[in-house]
Every structure is written in structure tokens, then in C-alpha cells.
Coordinates of C-alpha atoms and ligand atoms in Angstrom, one line a residue:
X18 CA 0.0 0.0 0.0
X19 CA 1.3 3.5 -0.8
X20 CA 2.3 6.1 1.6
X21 CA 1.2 9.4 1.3
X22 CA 3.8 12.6 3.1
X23 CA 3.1 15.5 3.7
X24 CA 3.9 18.7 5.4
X25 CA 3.3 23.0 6.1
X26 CA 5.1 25.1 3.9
X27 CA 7.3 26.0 6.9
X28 CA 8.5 22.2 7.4
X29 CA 7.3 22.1 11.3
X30 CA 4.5 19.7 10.6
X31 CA 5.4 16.9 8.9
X32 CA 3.0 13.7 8.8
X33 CA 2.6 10.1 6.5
X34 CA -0.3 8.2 5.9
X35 CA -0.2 4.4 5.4
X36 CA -3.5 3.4 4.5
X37 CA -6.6 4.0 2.5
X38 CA -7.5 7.5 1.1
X39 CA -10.3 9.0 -0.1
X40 CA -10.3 10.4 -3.3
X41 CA -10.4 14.1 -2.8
X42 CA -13.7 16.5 -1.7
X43 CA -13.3 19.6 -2.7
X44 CA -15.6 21.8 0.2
X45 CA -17.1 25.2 -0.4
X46 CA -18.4 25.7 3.4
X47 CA -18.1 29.1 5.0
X48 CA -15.1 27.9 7.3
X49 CA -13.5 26.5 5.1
X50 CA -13.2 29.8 3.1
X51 CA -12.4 31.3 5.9
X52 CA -9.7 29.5 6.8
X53 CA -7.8 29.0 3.8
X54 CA -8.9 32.2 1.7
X55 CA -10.6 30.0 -1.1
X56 CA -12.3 26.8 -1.1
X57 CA -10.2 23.4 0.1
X58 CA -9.5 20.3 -1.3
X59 CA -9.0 17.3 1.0
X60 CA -8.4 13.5 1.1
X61 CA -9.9 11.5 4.7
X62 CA -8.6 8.8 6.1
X63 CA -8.9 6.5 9.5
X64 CA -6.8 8.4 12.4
X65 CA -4.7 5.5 13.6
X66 CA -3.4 6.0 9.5
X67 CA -2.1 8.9 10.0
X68 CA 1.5 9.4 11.8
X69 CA 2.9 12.4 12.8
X70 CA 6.5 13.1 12.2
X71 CA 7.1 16.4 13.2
X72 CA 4.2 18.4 14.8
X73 CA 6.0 21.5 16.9
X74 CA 3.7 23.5 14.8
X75 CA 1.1 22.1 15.2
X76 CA -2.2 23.8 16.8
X77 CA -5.9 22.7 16.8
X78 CA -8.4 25.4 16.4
X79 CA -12.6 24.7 17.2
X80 CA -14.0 25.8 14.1
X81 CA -17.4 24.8 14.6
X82 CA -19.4 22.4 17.6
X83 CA -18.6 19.7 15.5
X84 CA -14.4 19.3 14.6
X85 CA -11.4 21.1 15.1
X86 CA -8.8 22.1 12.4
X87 CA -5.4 21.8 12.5
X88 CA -2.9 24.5 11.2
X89 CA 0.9 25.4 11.7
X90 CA 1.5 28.4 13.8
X91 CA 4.2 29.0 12.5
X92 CA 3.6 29.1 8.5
X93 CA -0.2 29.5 8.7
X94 CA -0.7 26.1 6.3
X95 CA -4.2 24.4 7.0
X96 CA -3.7 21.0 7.5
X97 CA -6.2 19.1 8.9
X98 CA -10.2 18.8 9.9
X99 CA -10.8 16.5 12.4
X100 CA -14.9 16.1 13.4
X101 CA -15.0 15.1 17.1
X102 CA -16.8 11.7 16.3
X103 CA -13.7 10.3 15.2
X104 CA -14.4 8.5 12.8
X105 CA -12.1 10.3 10.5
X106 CA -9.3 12.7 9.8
X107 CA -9.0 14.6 6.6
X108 CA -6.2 16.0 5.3
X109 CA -5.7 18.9 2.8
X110 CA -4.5 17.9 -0.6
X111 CA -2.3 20.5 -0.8
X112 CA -0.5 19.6 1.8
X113 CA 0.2 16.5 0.4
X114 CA 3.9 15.9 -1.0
X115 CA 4.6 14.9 -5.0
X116 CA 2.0 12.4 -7.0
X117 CA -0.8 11.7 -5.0
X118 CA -2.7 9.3 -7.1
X119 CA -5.6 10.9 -5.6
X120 CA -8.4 12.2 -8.0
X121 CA -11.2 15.2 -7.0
X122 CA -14.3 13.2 -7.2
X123 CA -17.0 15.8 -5.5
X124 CA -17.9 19.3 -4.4
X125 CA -19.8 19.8 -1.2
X126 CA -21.4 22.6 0.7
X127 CA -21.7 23.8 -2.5
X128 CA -24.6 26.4 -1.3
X129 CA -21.8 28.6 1.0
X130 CA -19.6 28.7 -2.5
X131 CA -18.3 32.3 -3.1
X132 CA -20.1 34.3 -5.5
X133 CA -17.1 35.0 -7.4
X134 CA -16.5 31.8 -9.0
X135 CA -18.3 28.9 -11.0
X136 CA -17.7 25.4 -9.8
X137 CA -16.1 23.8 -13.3
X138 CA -15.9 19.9 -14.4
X139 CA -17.4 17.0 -14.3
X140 CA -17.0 16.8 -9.9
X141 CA -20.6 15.8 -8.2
X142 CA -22.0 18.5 -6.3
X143 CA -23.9 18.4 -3.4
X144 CA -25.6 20.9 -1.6
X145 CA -24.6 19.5 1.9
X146 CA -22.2 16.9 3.0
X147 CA -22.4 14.4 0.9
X148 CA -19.4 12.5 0.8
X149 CA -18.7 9.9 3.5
X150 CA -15.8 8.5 4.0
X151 CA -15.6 4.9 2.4
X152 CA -12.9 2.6 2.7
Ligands
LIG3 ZN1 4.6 25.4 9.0
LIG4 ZN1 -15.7 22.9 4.5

């Protein structure tokens, strides 16, 4: 099975993921926007996937009564959404090293999109969450 690195932009956080990935959900939610300054892009996988290699970055931020996002305070670089059920943890594609194999598969929250651009391709879109993670 392939394994996935990644990191910030800064280097602080660094993380690899042995396991199964989604395919990538792009999410057009309000926080989302917020927090990146566009729309994100993620892949999900089980926690006990994901390893930390370097986390002295690192901070966890509640960004809604449901999950907490992950970020490095040091370069700014969203990371990762983790919902409190646990079930999950996604990760942000971009922060994903070299050739992912990965493939954007579906838009969601596509109701909070900006105004200022047109969601393009062939992607499903749903109006609320839509994509569980499957594995
Ligand atoms: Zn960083
Ligand atoms: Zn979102």
C-alpha cells in the first residue's frame, strides 16, 4: 500500500499516511473559506493512518461544535479537519507531497460557495455533505 507525506510550507509539521485515502472532496463551506482564503480540497482517512513526524507547529483550532482544524503556527498552512466523532481525519490535498494518485471526485457545501467563482468539471455537487468517507 502506498504512503502518502506531507507537510506546512514552513517544514514544522510533517506527517505520512499508510493506509486508504479517499479520493479528494473539494468543500465550499463558509469555514472552510475562511480558513484558507478559497475553497479546500482534501483527502480523509482512519486516524490511527495517519502518523505524525514532526508536529511542533502544530495547533488545533474549534472551528465549529462539530471538529477542530489543524494549522501550523508557524507558516499559517491548514492541515487538517478532524470532526470530534472520530471516525475520520481529513487531510488537505495540498499539503500532500509529489503524486498523490488521488483524483477530486465531489464538491460539497456547494450552497456557501463564493459568488465570485463557478464550480467547473465534471465533480458531483452536493448541496450539503455528501461524501462519507468509504474505505
Ligand atoms: Zn509550518
Ligand atoms: Zn468545509
Amino acid at each position: 500500500m502506498k504512503t502518502l507525506t506531507g507537510s506546512c510550507m514552513c517544514g514544522d509539521v510533517r506527517y505520512e499516511v499508510t493506509g486508504e485515502c479517499r479520493e479528494v472532496v473539494a468543500c465550499h463551506c463558509v469555514e472552510c473559506r475562511k480558513s484558507s482564503g478559497h475553497y479546500t480540497a482534501a483527502t480523509a482517512t482512519r486516524p490511527e493512518n495517519l502518523k505524525l513526524l514532526g508536529d511542533d507547529g502544530l495547533k488545533w483550532y474549534r472551528s465549529s461544535p462539530k471538529a477542530q482544524r489543524g494549522f501550523c503556527q508557524n507558516c499559517g498552512s491548514t492541515l487538517f479537519w478532524k470532526p470530534d466523532s472520530g471516525d475520520r481525519i481529513s487531510i488537505f490535498a495540498g499539503s500532500l507531497d509529489g503524486q498523490t494518485g488521488l483524483q477530486m471526485t465531489s464538491h460539497i457545501y456547494s450552497q456557501e460557495k463564493g459568488d465570485y467563482y463557478t464550480i467547473e468539471g465534471d465533480a458531483a455537487q452536493f448541496a450539503i455533505e455528501g461524501a462519507k468517507l468509504v474505505l
